[in-house]
Amino acid sequence: MKAPLYAIYITLAVVIAVVLFVLIPGEEPGEARPDVLEEQIILVMDNFGVETCEDVAVVGSYKRTDAEGFRQMLAFSAPMDCVEAMRAAALERGFVEGQGGSYALPDSPAQEMLTIYTEPGADRGAFEWERTGQ
């Protein structure tokens, strides 16, 4: 049985809130610096070549670096037109659609995955970009 989409949104929001609280530096615990958030938005928009997105909010961020390379995950809330632009840009970049709104970039030295969360009739959706590399 599939979980209702709103339950997935709530779970994602809680996980992302915890990640924001713990991992993004700020003046106070749990307070992200605006310049870091802006850099993360620019990174994703530039990587996917999407210029039409406005009112995008970072809802989660994680980056780990070790001797084997790095792993980064960025999660965003955005208007539906932006979410659809991200989907189109991913397909244009060569991402292949999988199950549950996930898109993966095959045959790439650095693994990339885009996961899109939407609900019919909603004004906003969410997307998560995950990548690994050296």
Tab-separated table of N, CA, C and O in Angstrom:
chain	number	residue	atom	x	y	z
A	1	MET	N	0.839	-1.175	0.000
A	1	MET	CA	0.000	0.000	0.000
A	1	MET	C	0.884	1.239	0.000
A	1	MET	O	1.842	1.312	0.754
A	2	LYS	N	0.578	2.214	-0.846
A	2	LYS	CA	1.370	3.432	-0.926
A	2	LYS	C	0.983	4.378	0.208
A	2	LYS	O	-0.175	4.512	0.561
A	3	ALA	N	2.002	5.045	0.761
A	3	ALA	CA	1.744	6.058	1.778
A	3	ALA	C	1.181	7.296	1.084
A	3	ALA	O	1.578	7.612	-0.024
A	4	PRO	N	0.262	7.999	1.716
A	4	PRO	CA	-0.265	9.228	1.120
A	4	PRO	C	0.886	10.204	0.879
A	4	PRO	O	1.844	10.258	1.641
A	5	LEU	N	0.768	10.960	-0.196
A	5	LEU	CA	1.830	11.882	-0.580
A	5	LEU	C	2.117	12.905	0.514
A	5	LEU	O	3.266	13.261	0.749
A	6	TYR	N	1.090	13.356	1.226
A	6	TYR	CA	1.332	14.340	2.279
A	6	TYR	C	2.166	13.740	3.409
A	6	TYR	O	2.958	14.422	4.038
A	7	ALA	N	2.042	12.452	3.655
A	7	ALA	CA	2.865	11.802	4.683
A	7	ALA	C	4.325	11.789	4.247
A	7	ALA	O	5.232	11.975	5.067
A	8	ILE	N	4.545	11.605	2.957
A	8	ILE	CA	5.913	11.646	2.438
A	8	ILE	C	6.470	13.057	2.584
A	8	ILE	O	7.614	13.246	2.988
A	9	TYR	N	5.668	14.071	2.257
A	9	TYR	CA	6.098	15.466	2.409
A	9	TYR	C	6.467	15.765	3.864
A	9	TYR	O	7.479	16.401	4.151
A	10	ILE	N	5.636	15.320	4.792
A	10	ILE	CA	5.894	15.580	6.213
A	10	ILE	C	7.176	14.900	6.647
A	10	ILE	O	8.022	15.497	7.325
A	11	THR	N	7.362	13.650	6.253
A	11	THR	CA	8.581	12.927	6.606
A	11	THR	C	9.795	13.623	6.013
A	11	THR	O	10.803	13.819	6.692
A	12	LEU	N	9.708	14.013	4.736
A	12	LEU	CA	10.810	14.716	4.082
A	12	LEU	C	11.100	16.035	4.792
A	12	LEU	O	12.264	16.366	5.040
A	13	ALA	N	10.073	16.767	5.156
A	13	ALA	CA	10.265	18.046	5.838
A	13	ALA	C	10.960	17.867	7.189
A	13	ALA	O	11.844	18.644	7.551
A	14	VAL	N	10.578	16.847	7.929
A	14	VAL	CA	11.203	16.597	9.232
A	14	VAL	C	12.673	16.229	9.062
A	14	VAL	O	13.547	16.760	9.745
A	15	VAL	N	12.965	15.342	8.122
A	15	VAL	CA	14.356	14.938	7.883
A	15	VAL	C	15.183	16.131	7.445
A	15	VAL	O	16.289	16.363	7.934
A	16	ILE	N	14.641	16.925	6.544
A	16	ILE	CA	15.373	18.083	6.037
A	16	ILE	C	15.569	19.116	7.146
A	16	ILE	O	16.638	19.723	7.246
A	17	ALA	N	14.566	19.316	7.981
A	17	ALA	CA	14.715	20.259	9.090
A	17	ALA	C	15.834	19.831	10.029
A	17	ALA	O	16.625	20.654	10.486
A	18	VAL	N	15.935	18.552	10.292
A	18	VAL	CA	17.008	18.040	11.141
A	18	VAL	C	18.359	18.272	10.474
A	18	VAL	O	19.311	18.715	11.101
A	19	VAL	N	18.427	18.002	9.166
A	19	VAL	CA	19.681	18.218	8.435
A	19	VAL	C	20.062	19.693	8.477
A	19	VAL	O	21.213	20.038	8.717
A	20	LEU	N	19.101	20.577	8.243
A	20	LEU	CA	19.392	22.010	8.310
A	20	LEU	C	19.877	22.410	9.695
A	20	LEU	O	20.823	23.185	9.838
A	21	PHE	N	19.233	21.908	10.702
A	21	PHE	CA	19.578	22.254	12.074
A	21	PHE	C	20.999	21.830	12.413
A	21	PHE	O	21.736	22.542	13.067
A	22	VAL	N	21.408	20.678	11.929
A	22	VAL	CA	22.696	20.118	12.309
A	22	VAL	C	23.825	20.539	11.387
A	22	VAL	O	24.929	20.806	11.842
A	23	LEU	N	23.588	20.625	10.082
A	23	LEU	CA	24.693	20.709	9.144
A	23	LEU	C	24.980	22.061	8.510
A	23	LEU	O	26.070	22.274	8.031
A	24	ILE	N	24.038	22.977	8.426
A	24	ILE	CA	24.325	24.259	7.801
A	24	ILE	C	24.714	25.254	8.888
A	24	ILE	O	23.968	25.482	9.824
A	25	PRO	N	25.917	25.847	8.737
A	25	PRO	CA	26.384	26.770	9.773
A	25	PRO	C	25.542	28.041	9.796
A	25	PRO	O	25.084	28.517	8.769
A	26	GLY	N	25.359	28.602	10.965
A	26	GLY	CA	24.619	29.841	11.119
A	26	GLY	C	25.050	30.544	12.378
A	26	GLY	O	25.924	30.084	13.108
A	27	GLU	N	24.451	31.680	12.614
A	27	GLU	CA	24.770	32.442	13.819
A	27	GLU	C	24.278	31.701	15.064
A	27	GLU	O	24.925	31.665	16.074
A	28	GLU	N	23.114	31.143	14.971
A	28	GLU	CA	22.525	30.370	16.057
A	28	GLU	C	22.293	28.952	15.545
A	28	GLU	O	22.105	28.751	14.353
A	29	PRO	N	22.271	27.969	16.437
A	29	PRO	CA	21.985	26.606	15.965
A	29	PRO	C	20.663	26.563	15.213
A	29	PRO	O	19.668	27.132	15.640
A	30	GLY	N	20.677	25.918	14.064
A	30	GLY	CA	19.476	25.783	13.263
A	30	GLY	C	19.198	26.948	12.341
A	30	GLY	O	18.241	26.935	11.592
A	31	GLU	N	20.067	27.971	12.344
A	31	GLU	CA	19.859	29.148	11.513
A	31	GLU	C	20.868	29.136	10.368
A	31	GLU	O	22.064	29.273	10.581
A	32	ALA	N	20.410	28.953	9.150
A	32	ALA	CA	21.296	28.890	7.990
A	32	ALA	C	21.671	30.294	7.536
A	32	ALA	O	20.856	31.211	7.586
A	33	ARG	N	22.904	30.455	7.081
A	33	ARG	CA	23.352	31.749	6.556
A	33	ARG	C	22.735	31.954	5.178
A	33	ARG	O	22.792	31.068	4.334
A	34	PRO	N	22.203	33.136	4.899
A	34	PRO	CA	21.579	33.402	3.591
A	34	PRO	C	22.537	33.222	2.421
A	34	PRO	O	22.128	32.759	1.360
A	35	ASP	N	23.817	33.563	2.586
A	35	ASP	CA	24.762	33.423	1.477
A	35	ASP	C	24.985	31.958	1.114
A	35	ASP	O	25.142	31.621	-0.061
A	36	VAL	N	24.977	31.071	2.097
A	36	VAL	CA	25.124	29.640	1.830
A	36	VAL	C	23.907	29.129	1.070
A	36	VAL	O	24.032	28.381	0.095
A	37	LEU	N	22.723	29.539	1.493
A	37	LEU	CA	21.498	29.104	0.821
A	37	LEU	C	21.463	29.608	-0.615
A	37	LEU	O	21.112	28.871	-1.533
A	38	GLU	N	21.858	30.856	-0.838
A	38	GLU	CA	21.873	31.429	-2.184
A	38	GLU	C	22.853	30.677	-3.079
A	38	GLU	O	22.549	30.376	-4.237
A	39	GLU	N	24.026	30.333	-2.555
A	39	GLU	CA	25.013	29.560	-3.316
A	39	GLU	C	24.450	28.202	-3.723
A	39	GLU	O	24.695	27.725	-4.839
A	40	GLN	N	23.705	27.572	-2.834
A	40	GLN	CA	23.132	26.256	-3.137
A	40	GLN	C	22.075	26.350	-4.224
A	40	GLN	O	21.989	25.481	-5.092
A	41	ILE	N	21.268	27.395	-4.207
A	41	ILE	CA	20.255	27.593	-5.252
A	41	ILE	C	20.947	27.835	-6.588
A	41	ILE	O	20.597	27.227	-7.602
A	42	ILE	N	21.955	28.698	-6.599
A	42	ILE	CA	22.684	29.006	-7.836
A	42	ILE	C	23.363	27.753	-8.383
A	42	ILE	O	23.340	27.506	-9.592
A	43	LEU	N	23.961	26.945	-7.506
A	43	LEU	CA	24.639	25.718	-7.926
A	43	LEU	C	23.691	24.812	-8.715
A	43	LEU	O	24.024	24.332	-9.800
A	44	VAL	N	22.503	24.579	-8.190
A	44	VAL	CA	21.552	23.684	-8.851
A	44	VAL	C	21.000	24.310	-10.131
A	44	VAL	O	20.950	23.654	-11.170
A	45	MET	N	20.617	25.570	-10.078
A	45	MET	CA	20.054	26.217	-11.265
A	45	MET	C	21.077	26.267	-12.394
A	45	MET	O	20.743	26.014	-13.555
A	46	ASP	N	22.331	26.569	-12.081
A	46	ASP	CA	23.380	26.594	-13.104
A	46	ASP	C	23.653	25.201	-13.657
A	46	ASP	O	23.841	25.025	-14.857
A	47	ASN	N	23.684	24.211	-12.790
A	47	ASN	CA	23.969	22.843	-13.211
A	47	ASN	C	22.915	22.312	-14.169
A	47	ASN	O	23.222	21.552	-15.071
A	48	PHE	N	21.669	22.691	-13.947
A	48	PHE	CA	20.585	22.211	-14.796
A	48	PHE	C	20.212	23.209	-15.888
A	48	PHE	O	19.383	22.920	-16.741
A	49	GLY	N	20.820	24.392	-15.866
A	49	GLY	CA	20.535	25.392	-16.889
A	49	GLY	C	19.127	25.939	-16.818
A	49	GLY	O	18.534	26.289	-17.828
A	50	VAL	N	18.578	26.025	-15.617
A	50	VAL	CA	17.214	26.529	-15.423
A	50	VAL	C	17.305	27.961	-14.922
A	50	VAL	O	17.874	28.226	-13.871
A	51	GLU	N	16.735	28.878	-15.699
A	51	GLU	CA	16.786	30.290	-15.321
A	51	GLU	C	15.423	30.833	-14.915
A	51	GLU	O	15.322	31.959	-14.463
A	52	THR	N	14.386	30.050	-15.069
A	52	THR	CA	13.025	30.535	-14.851
A	52	THR	C	12.539	30.362	-13.422
A	52	THR	O	11.418	30.731	-13.120
A	53	CYS	N	13.335	29.806	-12.551
A	53	CYS	CA	12.870	29.510	-11.198
A	53	CYS	C	13.006	30.721	-10.276
A	53	CYS	O	14.095	31.256	-10.105
A	54	GLU	N	11.896	31.099	-9.708
A	54	GLU	CA	11.882	32.129	-8.673
A	54	GLU	C	11.149	31.562	-7.474
A	54	GLU	O	10.422	30.590	-7.580
A	55	ASP	N	11.360	32.155	-6.333
A	55	ASP	CA	10.714	31.715	-5.102
A	55	ASP	C	11.097	30.272	-4.750
A	55	ASP	O	10.285	29.482	-4.299
A	56	VAL	N	12.365	29.936	-4.999
A	56	VAL	CA	12.894	28.623	-4.637
A	56	VAL	C	13.456	28.732	-3.225
A	56	VAL	O	14.151	29.689	-2.900
A	57	ALA	N	13.172	27.754	-2.390
A	57	ALA	CA	13.673	27.758	-1.016
A	57	ALA	C	14.445	26.478	-0.741
A	57	ALA	O	13.992	25.388	-1.107
A	58	VAL	N	15.595	26.617	-0.126
A	58	VAL	CA	16.367	25.446	0.296
A	58	VAL	C	15.691	24.911	1.546
A	58	VAL	O	15.487	25.638	2.513
A	59	VAL	N	15.343	23.632	1.524
A	59	VAL	CA	14.716	23.024	2.695
A	59	VAL	C	15.607	21.966	3.332
A	59	VAL	O	15.283	21.435	4.380
A	60	GLY	N	16.735	21.679	2.695
A	60	GLY	CA	17.658	20.711	3.268
A	60	GLY	C	18.975	20.705	2.529
A	60	GLY	O	19.031	20.987	1.335
A	61	SER	N	20.033	20.402	3.258
A	61	SER	CA	21.356	20.387	2.664
A	61	SER	C	22.249	19.449	3.455
A	61	SER	O	22.205	19.434	4.684
A	62	TYR	N	23.055	18.690	2.728
A	62	TYR	CA	23.977	17.761	3.372
A	62	TYR	C	25.186	17.615	2.465
A	62	TYR	O	25.050	17.493	1.246
A	63	LYS	N	26.384	17.670	3.021
A	63	LYS	CA	27.589	17.397	2.250
A	63	LYS	C	28.592	16.708	3.161
A	63	LYS	O	28.839	17.136	4.280
A	64	ARG	N	29.152	15.619	2.633
A	64	ARG	CA	30.171	14.861	3.356
A	64	ARG	C	31.335	14.674	2.404
A	64	ARG	O	31.170	14.322	1.242
A	65	THR	N	32.534	14.922	2.893
A	65	THR	CA	33.738	14.719	2.097
A	65	THR	C	34.683	13.835	2.880
A	65	THR	O	34.887	14.039	4.076
A	66	ASP	N	35.248	12.843	2.195
A	66	ASP	CA	36.247	11.984	2.818
A	66	ASP	C	37.284	11.603	1.770
A	66	ASP	O	37.292	12.166	0.669
A	67	ALA	N	38.131	10.663	2.076
A	67	ALA	CA	39.214	10.270	1.173
A	67	ALA	C	38.694	9.699	-0.143
A	67	ALA	O	39.381	9.764	-1.167
A	68	GLU	N	37.507	9.155	-0.152
A	68	GLU	CA	36.944	8.552	-1.353
A	68	GLU	C	36.204	9.557	-2.238
A	68	GLU	O	35.771	9.214	-3.331
A	69	GLY	N	36.017	10.772	-1.773
A	69	GLY	CA	35.316	11.789	-2.550
A	69	GLY	C	34.269	12.494	-1.709
A	69	GLY	O	34.386	12.594	-0.496
A	70	PHE	N	33.224	12.985	-2.378
A	70	PHE	CA	32.181	13.705	-1.656
A	70	PHE	C	30.807	13.149	-2.009
A	70	PHE	O	30.616	12.504	-3.024
A	71	ARG	N	29.858	13.444	-1.143
A	71	ARG	CA	28.443	13.131	-1.360
A	71	ARG	C	27.676	14.367	-0.915
A	71	ARG	O	27.865	14.847	0.203
A	72	GLN	N	26.838	14.886	-1.805
A	72	GLN	CA	26.079	16.092	-1.503
A	72	GLN	C	24.624	15.882	-1.851
A	72	GLN	O	24.301	15.285	-2.881
A	73	MET	N	23.731	16.379	-0.995
A	73	MET	CA	22.300	16.332	-1.236
A	73	MET	C	21.750	17.721	-0.942
A	73	MET	O	22.063	18.311	0.085
A	74	LEU	N	20.979	18.242	-1.874
A	74	LEU	CA	20.311	19.527	-1.699
A	74	LEU	C	18.833	19.326	-1.981
A	74	LEU	O	18.476	18.706	-2.990
A	75	ALA	N	17.979	19.828	-1.123
A	75	ALA	CA	16.532	19.691	-1.300
A	75	ALA	C	15.896	21.076	-1.340
A	75	ALA	O	16.294	21.967	-0.588
A	76	PHE	N	14.938	21.241	-2.237
A	76	PHE	CA	14.320	22.530	-2.473
A	76	PHE	C	12.809	22.422	-2.533
A	76	PHE	O	12.269	21.418	-2.989
A	77	SER	N	12.150	23.484	-2.128
A	77	SER	CA	10.724	23.667	-2.336
A	77	SER	C	10.622	24.726	-3.428
A	77	SER	O	11.365	25.718	-3.405
A	78	ALA	N	9.713	24.519	-4.391
A	78	ALA	CA	9.617	25.455	-5.512
A	78	ALA	C	8.216	25.449	-6.093
A	78	ALA	O	7.480	24.473	-5.942
A	79	PRO	N	7.863	26.531	-6.804
A	79	PRO	CA	6.583	26.545	-7.510
A	79	PRO	C	6.565	25.428	-8.565
A	79	PRO	O	7.617	25.001	-9.051
A	80	MET	N	5.382	24.969	-8.922
A	80	MET	CA	5.265	23.842	-9.851
A	80	MET	C	5.904	24.104	-11.207
A	80	MET	O	6.469	23.193	-11.801
A	81	ASP	N	5.873	25.357	-11.701
A	81	ASP	CA	6.509	25.620	-12.993
A	81	ASP	C	8.018	25.404	-12.915
A	81	ASP	O	8.637	24.906	-13.855
A	82	CYS	N	8.611	25.702	-11.779
A	82	CYS	CA	10.043	25.464	-11.575
A	82	CYS	C	10.328	23.963	-11.473
A	82	CYS	O	11.304	23.469	-12.045
A	83	VAL	N	9.490	23.248	-10.754
A	83	VAL	CA	9.670	21.796	-10.616
A	83	VAL	C	9.587	21.141	-11.997
A	83	VAL	O	10.410	20.280	-12.337
A	84	GLU	N	8.629	21.572	-12.814
A	84	GLU	CA	8.498	21.031	-14.168
A	84	GLU	C	9.692	21.420	-15.036
A	84	GLU	O	10.156	20.638	-15.864
A	85	ALA	N	10.228	22.629	-14.849
A	85	ALA	CA	11.421	23.056	-15.589
A	85	ALA	C	12.624	22.198	-15.194
A	85	ALA	O	13.455	21.847	-16.041
A	86	MET	N	12.721	21.843	-13.920
A	86	MET	CA	13.810	20.969	-13.465
A	86	MET	C	13.674	19.581	-14.088
A	86	MET	O	14.660	18.983	-14.518
A	87	ARG	N	12.458	19.069	-14.156
A	87	ARG	CA	12.215	17.756	-14.771
A	87	ARG	C	12.650	17.787	-16.243
A	87	ARG	O	13.361	16.902	-16.715
A	88	ALA	N	12.234	18.817	-16.972
A	88	ALA	CA	12.580	18.940	-18.393
A	88	ALA	C	14.088	19.091	-18.574
A	88	ALA	O	14.679	18.489	-19.475
A	89	ALA	N	14.719	19.876	-17.717
A	89	ALA	CA	16.169	20.081	-17.803
A	89	ALA	C	16.917	18.784	-17.520
A	89	ALA	O	17.931	18.492	-18.162
A	90	ALA	N	16.431	18.008	-16.563
A	90	ALA	CA	17.074	16.732	-16.243
A	90	ALA	C	17.007	15.788	-17.442
A	90	ALA	O	18.004	15.162	-17.808
A	91	LEU	N	15.850	15.699	-18.071
A	91	LEU	CA	15.699	14.836	-19.243
A	91	LEU	C	16.586	15.325	-20.390
A	91	LEU	O	17.199	14.526	-21.095
A	92	GLU	N	16.690	16.642	-20.541
A	92	GLU	CA	17.538	17.217	-21.582
A	92	GLU	C	19.016	16.928	-21.324
A	92	GLU	O	19.790	16.731	-22.254
A	93	ARG	N	19.412	16.889	-20.055
A	93	ARG	CA	20.804	16.585	-19.699
A	93	ARG	C	21.125	15.102	-19.828
A	93	ARG	O	22.269	14.710	-19.683
A	94	GLY	N	20.112	14.273	-20.068
A	94	GLY	CA	20.358	12.847	-20.245
A	94	GLY	C	19.966	11.987	-19.063
A	94	GLY	O	20.260	10.791	-19.040
A	95	PHE	N	19.295	12.553	-18.077
A	95	PHE	CA	18.806	11.770	-16.950
A	95	PHE	C	17.749	10.797	-17.457
A	95	PHE	O	17.007	11.099	-18.390
A	96	VAL	N	17.689	9.653	-16.827
A	96	VAL	CA	16.715	8.625	-17.193
A	96	VAL	C	15.711	8.499	-16.053
A	96	VAL	O	16.095	8.389	-14.883
A	97	GLU	N	14.423	8.496	-16.416
A	97	GLU	CA	13.367	8.427	-15.402
A	97	GLU	C	13.263	7.032	-14.813
A	97	GLU	O	13.256	6.039	-15.528
A	98	GLY	N	13.214	6.988	-13.488
A	98	GLY	CA	13.027	5.735	-12.771
A	98	GLY	C	11.664	5.729	-12.119
A	98	GLY	O	10.729	6.377	-12.581
A	99	GLN	N	11.558	5.032	-11.015
A	99	GLN	CA	10.288	4.951	-10.302
A	99	GLN	C	10.191	6.013	-9.219
A	99	GLN	O	11.195	6.464	-8.681
A	100	GLY	N	8.977	6.391	-8.898
A	100	GLY	CA	8.726	7.294	-7.783
A	100	GLY	C	9.260	8.701	-7.969
A	100	GLY	O	9.620	9.366	-7.010
A	101	GLY	N	9.299	9.183	-9.202
A	101	GLY	CA	9.767	10.553	-9.439
A	101	GLY	C	11.269	10.704	-9.414
A	101	GLY	O	11.774	11.813	-9.299
A	102	SER	N	12.009	9.599	-9.516
A	102	SER	CA	13.469	9.692	-9.485
A	102	SER	C	14.037	9.656	-10.900
A	102	SER	O	13.506	8.986	-11.794
A	103	TYR	N	15.105	10.397	-11.087
A	103	TYR	CA	15.800	10.490	-12.364
A	103	TYR	C	17.285	10.317	-12.075
A	103	TYR	O	17.826	10.968	-11.184
A	104	ALA	N	17.947	9.447	-12.832
A	104	ALA	CA	19.371	9.183	-12.617
A	104	ALA	C	20.139	9.485	-13.897
A	104	ALA	O	19.622	9.337	-15.000
A	105	LEU	N	21.384	9.910	-13.734
A	105	LEU	CA	22.257	10.197	-14.862
A	105	LEU	C	23.161	8.988	-15.077
A	105	LEU	O	24.094	8.762	-14.316
A	106	PRO	N	22.857	8.180	-16.109
A	106	PRO	CA	23.654	6.964	-16.331
A	106	PRO	C	24.984	7.293	-17.016
A	106	PRO	O	25.147	8.360	-17.604
A	107	ASP	N	25.910	6.357	-16.924
A	107	ASP	CA	27.192	6.460	-17.626
A	107	ASP	C	27.919	7.772	-17.357
A	107	ASP	O	28.475	8.391	-18.260
A	108	SER	N	27.919	8.203	-16.133
A	108	SER	CA	28.606	9.428	-15.748
A	108	SER	C	29.627	9.084	-14.677
A	108	SER	O	29.347	8.277	-13.787
A	109	PRO	N	30.813	9.690	-14.729
A	109	PRO	CA	31.812	9.390	-13.700
A	109	PRO	C	31.348	9.792	-12.291
A	109	PRO	O	31.687	9.151	-11.318
A	110	ALA	N	30.562	10.847	-12.207
A	110	ALA	CA	29.992	11.278	-10.927
A	110	ALA	C	28.514	10.911	-10.930
A	110	ALA	O	27.795	11.256	-11.856
A	111	GLN	N	28.061	10.201	-9.918
A	111	GLN	CA	26.656	9.820	-9.848
A	111	GLN	C	25.802	11.039	-9.518
A	111	GLN	O	26.148	11.822	-8.631
A	112	GLU	N	24.699	11.167	-10.228
A	112	GLU	CA	23.736	12.234	-9.949
A	112	GLU	C	22.340	11.636	-9.962
A	112	GLU	O	22.036	10.790	-10.791
A	113	MET	N	21.503	12.128	-9.057
A	113	MET	CA	20.113	11.703	-9.022
A	113	MET	C	19.249	12.915	-8.676
A	113	MET	O	19.616	13.729	-7.831
A	114	LEU	N	18.135	13.033	-9.350
A	114	LEU	CA	17.150	14.068	-9.077
A	114	LEU	C	15.859	13.357	-8.706
A	114	LEU	O	15.421	12.458	-9.418
A	115	THR	N	15.283	13.734	-7.575
A	115	THR	CA	14.006	13.163	-7.163
A	115	THR	C	13.006	14.307	-7.060
A	115	THR	O	13.290	15.325	-6.426
A	116	ILE	N	11.856	14.128	-7.686
A	116	ILE	CA	10.833	15.170	-7.730
A	116	ILE	C	9.619	14.712	-6.944
A	116	ILE	O	9.152	13.581	-7.102
A	117	TYR	N	9.115	15.607	-6.102
A	117	TYR	CA	7.940	15.328	-5.278
A	117	TYR	C	6.842	16.316	-5.675
A	117	TYR	O	7.013	17.526	-5.538
A	118	THR	N	5.729	15.792	-6.169
A	118	THR	CA	4.599	16.649	-6.542
A	118	THR	C	3.296	16.016	-6.083
A	118	THR	O	3.244	14.824	-5.796
A	119	GLU	N	2.278	16.843	-6.046
A	119	GLU	CA	0.939	16.376	-5.724
A	119	GLU	C	-0.020	17.064	-6.681
A	119	GLU	O	0.100	18.286	-6.887
A	120	PRO	N	-0.937	16.341	-7.296
A	120	PRO	CA	-1.855	16.960	-8.256
A	120	PRO	C	-2.586	18.155	-7.645
A	120	PRO	O	-3.087	18.097	-6.525
A	121	GLY	N	-2.594	19.257	-8.390
A	121	GLY	CA	-3.311	20.452	-7.953
A	121	GLY	C	-2.552	21.332	-6.976
A	121	GLY	O	-3.033	22.400	-6.622
A	122	ALA	N	-1.384	20.924	-6.542
A	122	ALA	CA	-0.611	21.718	-5.571
A	122	ALA	C	0.079	22.886	-6.273
A	122	ALA	O	0.453	22.789	-7.443
A	123	ASP	N	0.230	23.994	-5.548
A	123	ASP	CA	0.922	25.163	-6.089
A	123	ASP	C	2.436	24.984	-6.078
A	123	ASP	O	3.145	25.591	-6.863
A	124	ARG	N	2.919	24.173	-5.128
A	124	ARG	CA	4.354	23.973	-4.975
A	124	ARG	C	4.670	22.485	-4.946
A	124	ARG	O	3.830	21.669	-4.623
A	125	GLY	N	5.894	22.201	-5.265
A	125	GLY	CA	6.404	20.845	-5.171
A	125	GLY	C	7.792	20.909	-4.556
A	125	GLY	O	8.210	21.948	-4.040
A	126	ALA	N	8.507	19.824	-4.637
A	126	ALA	CA	9.861	19.784	-4.090
A	126	ALA	C	10.731	18.930	-4.998
A	126	ALA	O	10.234	18.080	-5.734
A	127	PHE	N	12.018	19.197	-4.952
A	127	PHE	CA	12.957	18.335	-5.653
A	127	PHE	C	14.228	18.237	-4.838
A	127	PHE	O	14.557	19.117	-4.052
A	128	GLU	N	14.897	17.132	-5.031
A	128	GLU	CA	16.104	16.818	-4.275
A	128	GLU	C	17.174	16.405	-5.290
A	128	GLU	O	16.921	15.553	-6.135
A	129	TRP	N	18.339	17.020	-5.210
A	129	TRP	CA	19.444	16.694	-6.107
A	129	TRP	C	20.553	16.094	-5.278
A	129	TRP	O	21.005	16.678	-4.293
A	130	GLU	N	20.974	14.913	-5.670
A	130	GLU	CA	22.020	14.218	-4.943
A	130	GLU	C	23.136	13.887	-5.925
A	130	GLU	O	22.890	13.446	-7.046
A	131	ARG	N	24.380	14.113	-5.500
A	131	ARG	CA	25.513	13.801	-6.371
A	131	ARG	C	26.704	13.322	-5.549
A	131	ARG	O	26.821	13.662	-4.376
A	132	THR	N	27.551	12.553	-6.201
A	132	THR	CA	28.790	12.083	-5.583
A	132	THR	C	29.906	12.303	-6.586
A	132	THR	O	29.676	12.409	-7.801
A	133	GLY	N	31.118	12.356	-6.105
A	133	GLY	CA	32.254	12.537	-7.006
A	133	GLY	C	33.565	12.586	-6.245
A	133	GLY	O	33.623	12.353	-5.037
A	134	GLN	N	34.608	12.922	-6.969
A	134	GLN	CA	35.948	13.026	-6.383
A	134	GLN	C	36.290	14.440	-6.033
A	134	GLN	O	35.931	15.366	-6.597
